[in-house]
CSV table of C-alpha atoms in Angstrom, one decimal:
chain,number,residue,atom,x,y,z
A,1099,MET,CA,0.3,-0.2,-0.3
A,1100,LYS,CA,1.5,3.6,-0.6
A,1101,TYR,CA,-0.9,6.9,-0.1
A,1102,ASP,CA,-2.2,7.7,-3.5
A,1103,HIS,CA,-4.4,10.9,-3.3
A,1104,ILE,CA,-4.6,14.6,-1.9
A,1105,LEU,CA,-8.2,15.0,-0.2
A,1106,ILE,CA,-8.6,18.8,0.2
A,1107,ARG,CA,-11.0,20.3,2.2
A,1108,TYR,CA,-13.2,23.3,2.0
A,1109,GLY,CA,-13.4,26.1,4.1
A,1110,GLU,CA,-16.1,28.8,3.2
A,1111,ILE,CA,-17.3,27.7,0.1
A,1112,ALA,CA,-18.8,24.6,1.9
A,1113,LEU,CA,-21.8,27.3,3.0
A,1114,LYS,CA,-22.5,29.0,-0.4
A,1115,GLY,CA,-25.5,28.0,-2.3
A,1116,LYS,CA,-26.6,28.3,-5.5
A,1117,ASN,CA,-23.3,29.3,-7.0
A,1118,ARG,CA,-21.5,26.5,-5.1
A,1119,SER,CA,-20.5,25.3,-7.9
A,1120,GLU,CA,-18.8,27.4,-9.5
A,1121,PHE,CA,-16.9,28.2,-6.8
A,1122,GLU,CA,-15.7,24.8,-6.6
A,1123,ARG,CA,-15.0,24.8,-10.2
A,1124,LYS,CA,-12.6,28.4,-9.7
A,1125,LEU,CA,-10.5,26.8,-6.4
A,1126,GLN,CA,-10.1,23.3,-8.9
A,1127,LYS,CA,-8.8,25.3,-11.8
A,1128,ASN,CA,-6.4,27.4,-8.5
A,1129,ILE,CA,-5.1,24.1,-7.8
A,1130,LYS,CA,-4.7,23.0,-11.5
A,1131,ALA,CA,-3.1,25.8,-11.9
A,1132,VAL,CA,-0.6,25.9,-9.2
A,1133,ILE,CA,0.8,22.2,-9.6
A,1134,LYS,CA,1.0,22.3,-13.3
A,1135,PRO,CA,4.9,21.4,-12.9
A,1136,PHE,CA,4.0,17.6,-12.4
A,1137,PRO,CA,1.7,16.8,-15.2
A,1138,ASN,CA,1.0,13.1,-14.3
A,1139,CYS,CA,-1.9,14.7,-11.5
A,1140,LYS,CA,-5.1,15.1,-11.8
A,1141,VAL,CA,-7.9,17.5,-9.8
A,1142,ARG,CA,-10.4,16.0,-9.4
A,1143,ARG,CA,-13.7,17.2,-7.4
A,1144,THR,CA,-16.9,16.0,-6.2
A,1145,PHE,CA,-19.9,16.8,-3.2
A,1146,GLY,CA,-17.7,18.5,-0.5
A,1147,ARG,CA,-14.7,17.3,-1.4
A,1148,MET,CA,-12.0,17.3,-3.7
A,1149,PHE,CA,-8.5,14.7,-4.4
A,1150,ILE,CA,-5.4,15.0,-6.7
A,1151,GLU,CA,-4.7,12.0,-7.9
A,1152,LEU,CA,-0.6,12.1,-7.8
A,1153,ASN,CA,-0.4,8.7,-9.9
A,1154,ASP,CA,3.6,8.9,-8.7
A,1155,GLU,CA,4.6,12.2,-8.3
A,1156,PRO,CA,6.0,13.4,-5.4
A,1157,HIS,CA,3.7,14.0,-3.0
A,1158,GLU,CA,5.6,16.8,-0.6
A,1159,PRO,CA,6.0,19.5,-3.2
A,1160,ILE,CA,2.3,19.9,-4.5
A,1161,ILE,CA,0.9,19.6,-0.2
A,1162,ASP,CA,3.6,23.6,-0.5
A,1163,ARG,CA,1.7,24.5,-3.5
A,1164,VAL,CA,-1.5,23.3,-2.3
A,1165,LYS,CA,-1.8,24.7,0.9
A,1166,ASP,CA,-1.5,28.0,-0.1
A,1167,VAL,CA,-3.7,27.9,-3.0
A,1168,PHE,CA,-6.6,30.1,-0.9
A,1169,GLY,CA,-10.3,28.3,-0.6
A,1170,VAL,CA,-7.7,25.4,0.6
A,1171,GLN,CA,-9.2,25.1,4.6
A,1172,SER,CA,-7.1,21.8,4.9
A,1173,LEU,CA,-5.4,18.8,3.4
A,1174,SER,CA,-4.6,15.5,4.1
A,1175,LEU,CA,-2.6,12.9,2.3
A,1176,ALA,CA,-4.7,10.0,1.7
A,1177,LEU,CA,-5.3,6.4,0.8
A,1178,LYS,CA,-8.2,5.0,-1.8
A,1179,VAL,CA,-9.0,1.5,-1.2
A,1180,GLU,CA,-12.3,-0.5,-2.7
A,1181,ASN,CA,-15.9,0.1,-0.5
A,1182,GLU,CA,-15.5,-3.2,1.3
A,1183,ILE,CA,-15.1,-3.2,5.3
A,1184,GLU,CA,-12.0,-5.8,4.9
A,1185,GLN,CA,-9.9,-3.2,2.7
A,1186,ILE,CA,-11.0,-0.2,4.3
A,1187,GLN,CA,-9.9,-2.1,7.5
A,1188,GLU,CA,-6.2,-3.1,6.5
A,1189,GLY,CA,-5.8,0.3,5.3
A,1190,ALA,CA,-6.7,2.0,8.2
A,1191,LEU,CA,-4.0,-0.4,10.0
A,1192,TRP,CA,-1.8,0.4,7.3
A,1193,ALA,CA,-2.2,4.2,6.9
A,1194,LEU,CA,-1.4,4.6,10.9
A,1195,GLN,CA,1.6,2.2,11.0
A,1196,ALA,CA,2.4,4.8,8.1
A,1197,SER,CA,1.9,7.5,10.1
A,1198,GLY,CA,5.3,7.3,11.8
A,1199,ALA,CA,4.0,8.8,15.1
A,1200,ASP,CA,5.8,7.2,18.5
A,1201,ALA,CA,1.5,5.5,19.0
A,1202,LYS,CA,0.3,4.9,22.1
A,1203,THR,CA,-3.0,6.1,21.8
A,1204,PHE,CA,-5.5,6.6,18.7
A,1205,LYS,CA,-9.1,6.9,17.8
A,1206,VAL,CA,-11.1,6.3,14.2
A,1207,ASN,CA,-12.9,9.1,13.0
A,1208,ALA,CA,-14.8,7.2,10.7
A,1209,ARG,CA,-17.7,9.0,7.7
A,1210,ARG,CA,-20.0,7.6,5.5
A,1211,ALA,CA,-21.1,10.3,2.3
A,1212,TYR,CA,-21.6,7.6,0.6
A,1213,LYS,CA,-25.5,6.7,2.6
A,1214,PRO,CA,-25.7,3.3,0.5
A,1215,PHE,CA,-22.6,1.8,2.1
A,1216,PRO,CA,-24.1,-0.2,4.8
A,1217,ILE,CA,-22.7,0.1,7.4
A,1218,ASN,CA,-23.1,3.7,8.5
A,1219,SER,CA,-20.6,6.0,10.5
A,1220,GLN,CA,-20.7,4.9,13.9
A,1221,GLU,CA,-20.9,1.6,13.6
A,1222,LEU,CA,-17.3,1.9,11.5
A,1223,ASN,CA,-15.8,2.7,14.6
A,1224,PRO,CA,-15.5,0.0,15.9
A,1225,LEU,CA,-15.4,-2.9,13.5
A,1226,ILE,CA,-12.0,0.2,12.0
A,1227,GLY,CA,-10.7,0.6,15.6
A,1228,GLY,CA,-11.1,-3.3,16.6
A,1229,HIS,CA,-9.2,-4.1,13.4
A,1230,ILE,CA,-6.6,-1.7,14.6
A,1231,LEU,CA,-6.1,-3.3,18.4
A,1232,LYS,CA,-6.2,-6.7,17.7
A,1233,ASN,CA,-3.7,-5.8,15.5
A,1234,LEU,CA,-1.4,-3.8,17.6
A,1235,ASN,CA,-2.3,-4.4,20.9
A,1236,HIS,CA,0.2,-1.8,22.7
A,1237,LEU,CA,-2.4,1.2,21.5
A,1238,SER,CA,-5.4,2.0,23.1
A,1239,VAL,CA,-8.3,3.8,22.3
A,1240,ASP,CA,-8.6,7.4,23.8
A,1241,VAL,CA,-11.7,9.7,21.6
A,1242,HIS,CA,-10.2,13.1,23.3
A,1243,HIS,CA,-6.6,13.5,23.1
A,1244,PRO,CA,-6.1,10.4,21.3
A,1245,ASP,CA,-1.7,10.7,19.6
A,1246,VAL,CA,-3.4,9.6,15.9
A,1247,GLU,CA,-6.5,10.6,14.2
A,1248,VAL,CA,-7.2,7.8,11.5
A,1249,LYS,CA,-9.9,9.5,9.3
A,1250,VAL,CA,-11.9,7.1,6.7
A,1251,GLU,CA,-14.1,8.7,4.5
A,1252,VAL,CA,-16.6,6.3,2.9
A,1253,ARG,CA,-18.1,8.1,-0.4
A,1254,GLU,CA,-19.3,7.1,-4.0
A,1255,GLY,CA,-16.8,4.7,-5.4
A,1256,ALA,CA,-13.4,4.8,-2.8
A,1257,THR,CA,-12.7,5.2,0.9
A,1258,TYR,CA,-10.0,7.1,1.1
A,1259,ILE,CA,-8.0,7.5,4.6
A,1260,SER,CA,-5.7,9.8,6.4
A,1261,CYS,CA,-3.5,10.3,9.7
A,1262,GLY,CA,-2.8,13.7,10.5
A,1263,THR,CA,-4.1,17.5,8.7
A,1264,ILE,CA,-2.2,20.6,7.4
A,1265,ALA,CA,-3.9,23.7,7.7
A,1266,GLY,CA,-4.1,25.4,3.7
A,1267,ALA,CA,-4.7,29.0,3.0
A,1268,GLY,CA,-8.8,29.3,4.4
A,1269,GLY,CA,-10.8,32.6,2.4
A,1270,LEU,CA,-12.1,32.2,-1.0
A,1271,PRO,CA,-10.9,30.9,-4.4
A,1272,VAL,CA,-8.8,33.6,-6.3
A,1273,GLY,CA,-11.2,34.8,-9.2
A,1274,THR,CA,-14.9,34.9,-7.1
A,1275,SER,CA,-15.0,37.9,-5.9
A,1276,GLY,CA,-14.3,39.6,-9.2
A,1277,LYS,CA,-10.9,42.0,-10.0
A,1278,VAL,CA,-9.3,45.3,-8.2
A,1279,MET,CA,-6.3,47.1,-8.5
A,1280,LEU,CA,-3.7,47.7,-5.4
A,1281,MET,CA,-2.2,50.6,-4.9
A,1282,LEU,CA,1.9,48.7,-4.3
A,1283,SER,CA,4.0,51.2,-3.1
A,1284,GLY,CA,7.5,48.4,-2.2
A,1285,GLY,CA,6.7,49.4,1.0
A,1286,ILE,CA,5.2,46.4,4.3
A,1287,ASP,CA,2.2,46.8,4.0
A,1288,SER,CA,1.0,47.7,0.0
A,1289,PRO,CA,2.0,43.8,-0.7
A,1290,VAL,CA,-0.2,42.6,2.8
A,1291,ALA,CA,-2.6,44.6,1.2
A,1292,GLY,CA,-3.4,42.6,-1.7
A,1293,TYR,CA,-2.5,39.3,-0.4
A,1294,LEU,CA,-5.5,39.9,2.4
A,1295,ALA,CA,-8.0,40.9,-1.1
A,1296,MET,CA,-6.9,37.8,-2.6
A,1297,LYS,CA,-7.9,35.6,0.1
A,1298,ARG,CA,-10.9,37.4,-0.2
A,1299,GLY,CA,-11.8,35.3,-3.6
A,1300,ALA,CA,-9.7,39.6,-5.3
A,1301,ALA,CA,-8.4,38.3,-8.2
A,1302,LEU,CA,-5.7,41.5,-8.9
A,1303,GLU,CA,-3.8,43.1,-10.7
A,1304,ALA,CA,-1.4,46.1,-9.3
A,1305,ILE,CA,0.1,49.4,-9.7
A,1306,HIS,CA,3.4,51.3,-8.7
A,1307,PHE,CA,4.7,55.1,-9.4
A,1308,HIS,CA,8.1,54.9,-10.4
A,1309,SER,CA,9.2,58.7,-10.5
A,1310,PRO,CA,12.5,58.4,-12.3
A,1311,PRO,CA,16.0,58.9,-12.0
A,1312,TYR,CA,14.6,60.4,-8.5
A,1313,THR,CA,13.7,56.1,-7.5
A,1314,ASN,CA,16.0,53.8,-9.5
A,1315,GLU,CA,15.8,50.9,-11.4
A,1316,ARG,CA,15.9,48.8,-7.8
A,1317,ALA,CA,13.2,50.7,-6.4
A,1318,LYS,CA,11.5,49.0,-10.0
A,1319,GLN,CA,13.2,45.4,-9.5
A,1320,LYS,CA,12.0,45.5,-5.6
A,1321,VAL,CA,8.3,45.6,-6.7
A,1322,GLU,CA,8.7,43.5,-9.4
A,1323,ASP,CA,9.8,40.4,-6.8
A,1324,LEU,CA,7.1,41.9,-4.3
A,1325,THR,CA,4.2,40.4,-7.4
A,1326,LYS,CA,5.5,37.6,-7.6
A,1327,ILE,CA,5.5,37.0,-4.3
A,1328,LEU,CA,2.2,37.6,-4.3
A,1329,ALA,CA,1.7,36.1,-6.8
A,1330,THR,CA,2.4,32.7,-5.7
A,1331,PHE,CA,-0.5,33.3,-3.8
A,1332,GLY,CA,-2.9,34.3,-6.8
A,1333,GLY,CA,-1.4,32.9,-9.9
A,1334,THR,CA,-0.4,35.5,-12.4
A,1335,ILE,CA,-0.8,39.5,-12.1
A,1336,ARG,CA,-0.7,42.1,-14.5
A,1337,LEU,CA,2.3,45.2,-12.5
A,1338,HIS,CA,0.9,48.1,-14.5
A,1339,VAL,CA,4.4,50.9,-13.8
A,1340,VAL,CA,3.2,54.2,-13.8
A,1341,PRO,CA,6.1,57.2,-14.8
A,1342,PHE,CA,5.0,59.8,-12.4
A,1343,THR,CA,8.3,61.9,-12.7
A,1344,ASN,CA,6.7,64.8,-14.8
A,1345,LEU,CA,3.4,65.1,-12.8
A,1346,GLN,CA,5.0,64.8,-9.0
A,1347,LYS,CA,7.2,67.6,-10.3
A,1348,HIS,CA,4.7,69.7,-11.6
A,1349,ILE,CA,2.9,69.7,-8.3
A,1350,HIS,CA,6.3,70.4,-5.9
A,1351,GLU,CA,6.4,73.3,-8.0
A,1352,LYS,CA,2.7,74.0,-7.9
A,1353,VAL,CA,1.5,73.3,-4.6
A,1354,PRO,CA,1.8,74.4,-0.6
A,1355,SER,CA,4.5,72.2,0.8
A,1356,ASN,CA,2.1,70.8,3.6
A,1357,PHE,CA,-0.9,70.4,1.0
A,1358,GLU,CA,1.8,68.5,-1.8
A,1359,MET,CA,1.2,65.2,-0.6
A,1360,THR,CA,-2.3,65.5,-0.3
A,1361,ILE,CA,-2.7,66.7,-3.7
A,1362,MET,CA,-0.5,63.9,-4.8
A,1363,ARG,CA,-2.2,61.4,-3.0
A,1364,ARG,CA,-5.6,62.4,-5.3
A,1365,MET,CA,-3.3,62.0,-8.6
A,1366,MET,CA,-2.5,58.9,-8.2
A,1367,TYR,CA,-6.5,58.3,-7.0
A,1368,ARG,CA,-7.1,59.4,-10.2
A,1369,ILE,CA,-4.9,57.6,-12.5
A,1370,SER,CA,-5.3,54.1,-10.5
A,1371,GLU,CA,-9.2,54.9,-11.5
A,1372,ALA,CA,-8.4,55.4,-14.9
A,1373,ILE,CA,-6.1,52.0,-15.4
A,1374,ALA,CA,-8.5,50.3,-13.3
A,1375,THR,CA,-11.7,51.5,-15.3
A,1376,LYS,CA,-9.2,50.4,-18.4
A,1377,GLU,CA,-8.9,46.5,-16.6
A,1378,GLN,CA,-12.3,46.5,-16.0
A,1379,ALA,CA,-11.1,46.5,-12.0
A,1380,LEU,CA,-14.2,47.4,-9.9
A,1381,ALA,CA,-12.4,48.4,-6.1
A,1382,ILE,CA,-8.9,50.3,-5.5
A,1383,VAL,CA,-6.8,48.5,-2.9
A,1384,ASN,CA,-4.1,49.8,-0.3
A,1385,GLY,CA,-1.9,49.2,2.5
A,1386,GLU,CA,-3.5,51.7,4.3
A,1387,SER,CA,-3.2,52.3,8.4
A,1388,LEU,CA,-5.7,54.5,9.4
A,1389,GLY,CA,-3.7,56.8,11.8
A,1390,GLN,CA,-0.4,55.4,10.6
A,1391,VAL,CA,1.2,58.7,8.9
A,1392,ALA,CA,-0.2,62.3,7.5
A,1393,SER,CA,-1.8,60.8,4.6
A,1394,GLN,CA,-3.9,58.0,6.3
A,1395,THR,CA,-5.3,60.1,8.7
A,1396,LEU,CA,-9.5,60.8,8.3
A,1397,GLU,CA,-9.6,63.7,7.2
A,1398,SER,CA,-6.9,62.6,4.7
A,1399,MET,CA,-8.6,60.1,3.5
A,1400,HIS,CA,-12.2,61.6,3.1
A,1401,THR,CA,-10.0,64.7,0.9
A,1402,ILE,CA,-8.3,62.3,-0.8
A,1403,ASN,CA,-11.0,60.0,-2.0
A,1404,GLU,CA,-13.3,62.9,-3.5
A,1405,VAL,CA,-11.7,62.2,-6.4
A,1406,THR,CA,-12.4,58.5,-7.0
A,1407,THR,CA,-16.6,57.2,-7.5
A,1408,LEU,CA,-14.7,53.1,-7.0
A,1409,PRO,CA,-14.8,51.4,-4.4
A,1410,ILE,CA,-11.3,51.6,-1.9
A,1411,LEU,CA,-10.6,48.5,-0.1
A,1412,ARG,CA,-8.5,49.2,2.8
A,1413,PRO,CA,-7.7,45.4,4.6
A,1414,LEU,CA,-4.6,47.0,6.6
A,1415,ILE,CA,-7.3,50.4,8.5
A,1416,THR,CA,-6.9,48.6,12.0
A,1417,MET,CA,-4.0,47.0,12.4
A,1418,ASP,CA,-0.9,48.6,13.6
A,1419,LYS,CA,1.9,48.5,12.1
A,1420,VAL,CA,3.4,45.3,14.5
A,1421,GLU,CA,0.0,43.1,13.5
A,1422,VAL,CA,0.7,44.5,9.6
A,1423,ILE,CA,4.9,42.8,10.1
A,1424,ASP,CA,3.8,40.0,11.6
A,1425,ILE,CA,1.9,38.9,8.1
A,1426,ALA,CA,4.5,40.3,5.9
A,1427,HIS,CA,6.8,37.7,7.7
A,1428,LYS,CA,4.0,34.5,7.1
A,1429,ILE,CA,3.7,35.6,3.7
A,1430,GLY,CA,7.4,35.7,3.1
A,1431,THR,CA,7.1,39.7,1.8
A,1432,TYR,CA,9.1,41.3,4.8
A,1433,GLU,CA,12.9,40.9,3.9
A,1434,THR,CA,11.8,42.5,0.4
A,1435,SER,CA,9.9,45.3,1.3
A,1436,ILE,CA,12.7,46.5,4.1
A,1437,LEU,CA,15.4,46.8,1.2
A,1438,PRO,CA,16.3,50.0,1.4
A,1439,PHE,CA,15.0,51.6,-2.1
A,1440,GLU,CA,13.3,54.5,-2.5
A,1441,ASP,CA,9.8,54.4,-3.9
A,1442,CYS,CA,7.6,58.2,-5.5
A,1443,CYS,CA,5.8,58.6,-1.9
A,1444,THR,CA,9.3,59.0,0.2
A,1445,ILE,CA,11.2,61.8,-1.8
A,1446,PHE,CA,10.4,65.5,-2.4
A,1447,LEU,CA,8.7,64.7,1.3
A,1448,PRO,CA,7.3,67.9,3.0
A,1449,PRO,CA,8.4,68.1,6.7
A,1450,ASP,CA,5.0,69.6,7.1
A,1451,SER,CA,2.2,68.0,5.5
A,1452,LYS,CA,-1.2,68.9,6.3
A,1453,THR,CA,-2.9,65.9,8.7
A,1454,LYS,CA,-6.6,67.7,8.3
A,1455,PRO,CA,-6.5,68.9,4.9
A,1456,LYS,CA,-10.1,69.8,3.6
A,1457,ARG,CA,-11.8,69.4,0.8
A,1458,GLU,CA,-12.0,73.0,-0.1
A,1459,HIS,CA,-8.5,73.7,0.3
A,1460,ALA,CA,-7.3,71.1,-2.3
A,1461,ASN,CA,-9.5,71.5,-4.8
A,1462,LYS,CA,-8.3,75.3,-4.6
A,1463,PHE,CA,-4.5,74.0,-4.9
A,1464,GLU,CA,-5.3,71.9,-7.2
A,1465,GLN,CA,-6.5,74.7,-9.6
A,1466,TYR,CA,-2.4,75.5,-9.9
A,1467,VAL,CA,-1.8,72.1,-11.6
A,1468,ASP,CA,-2.3,71.2,-15.3
A,1469,TYR,CA,-3.4,67.9,-14.3
A,1470,ASP,CA,-5.2,66.5,-17.2
A,1471,SER,CA,-2.7,65.9,-19.8
A,1472,TYR,CA,-0.3,65.0,-17.7
A,1473,ILE,CA,-2.7,62.5,-16.1
A,1474,ASP,CA,-3.2,61.7,-19.9
A,1475,GLU,CA,0.4,61.5,-20.1
A,1476,ALA,CA,1.3,59.1,-17.6
A,1477,VAL,CA,-1.5,56.8,-18.4
A,1478,ALA,CA,-0.3,56.0,-21.6
A,1479,GLY,CA,2.9,55.6,-20.8
A,1480,THR,CA,2.5,52.5,-18.6
A,1481,GLU,CA,4.3,50.0,-18.7
A,1482,VAL,CA,3.0,46.2,-18.7
A,1483,ILE,CA,4.6,43.7,-17.0
A,1484,GLU,CA,3.0,40.2,-16.7
A,1485,ILE,CA,4.3,38.0,-13.7
A,1486,SER,CA,3.3,34.4,-13.1
A,1487,ALA,CA,3.3,32.5,-10.2
A,1488,ASN,CA,5.8,30.6,-11.1
A,1489,GLN,CA,8.9,32.8,-11.8
A,1490,THR,CA,11.4,33.4,-9.2
A,1491,VAL,CA,12.5,36.7,-7.1
A,1492,ASP,CA,15.8,38.1,-8.8
A,1493,LYS,CA,18.2,38.4,-5.9
A,1494,SER,CA,21.0,39.7,-7.5
A,1495,PHE,CA,19.9,43.1,-6.4
A,1496,GLU,CA,19.6,41.9,-2.8
A,1497,GLU,CA,23.3,41.1,-3.1
A,1498,LEU,CA,25.0,44.0,-3.8
A,1499,PHE,CA,24.1,44.8,0.1
């Protein structure tokens, strides 16, 4: 005997109604995408479960990829046997021995999803447990805190047996909640915001404001690398790199320094909305956290929001920096985010930014800015880079430091 399947359990998807099959199809598609390097694997779904047939492919790297797919609640390496009680008993005995655990206690957790099977769940537990006790007399049953739990699922066509459960990413399959445009700066916060938006099922495109020669190619490469990391959670991501230098210099020349940041953020929203509309994205996502900096006070958000009708999603709005950093570590973006390359928000940074800017003042100062032509120029000059999950992060710039 050998483990020949990976059993995948859903989380929230199980609560869906008539559109449940649509969520399941999307999850199946996303799983197929991440295991593409293993061509012998087959992904099959049944009601409430999905199975990967390994067909002699190595299970460790496949589990590593699948556990990070949003929509997967948990997964287990599983043995498939026929729906015969003798085979189920032998399979359970083998799985417990193969678990490698130095176990002294165990329990059997049997579930008869296929109702025509003649033995119900409560009857299966003692039949399987008794067979294990007869063959492994050093073990005893502990139904509350067992060293090993043998899970048995009787389904139409086959029974699947597993010992051990690996936690998945949870959330909803990427692509089931529409498309959003992430404002990706290159700092710690915005990649985390993108990750959390994807966790709620949003398909992601990213937009980055690039201001050469004040920001250099290393800063741009850093953002590409962050996008590659995010792509491992949600497939291919298109990165829009907006040339922002001319508009930023114009703002610097025309607007009082204490309103410079407010006007610059309003221009960023206008450009983001233009590109989001073009790409059929339905919302803008950013990494703002309430009160973190001058542009993230409620008054600033109120004034900056005025220029767009798109919903602005702020997944980090109630988090403090420690919470955000914890997530950045967990998803693998932190080390790249702290590389010391300036982004456009850190150049021309005035020391006296308004923390409570009013809309009427912002509108007054924008009269000095010929922003329509500059916005058209920036949108027209935007470079689009397609970044897939299978690309590796470029470490060459990091090695220079």
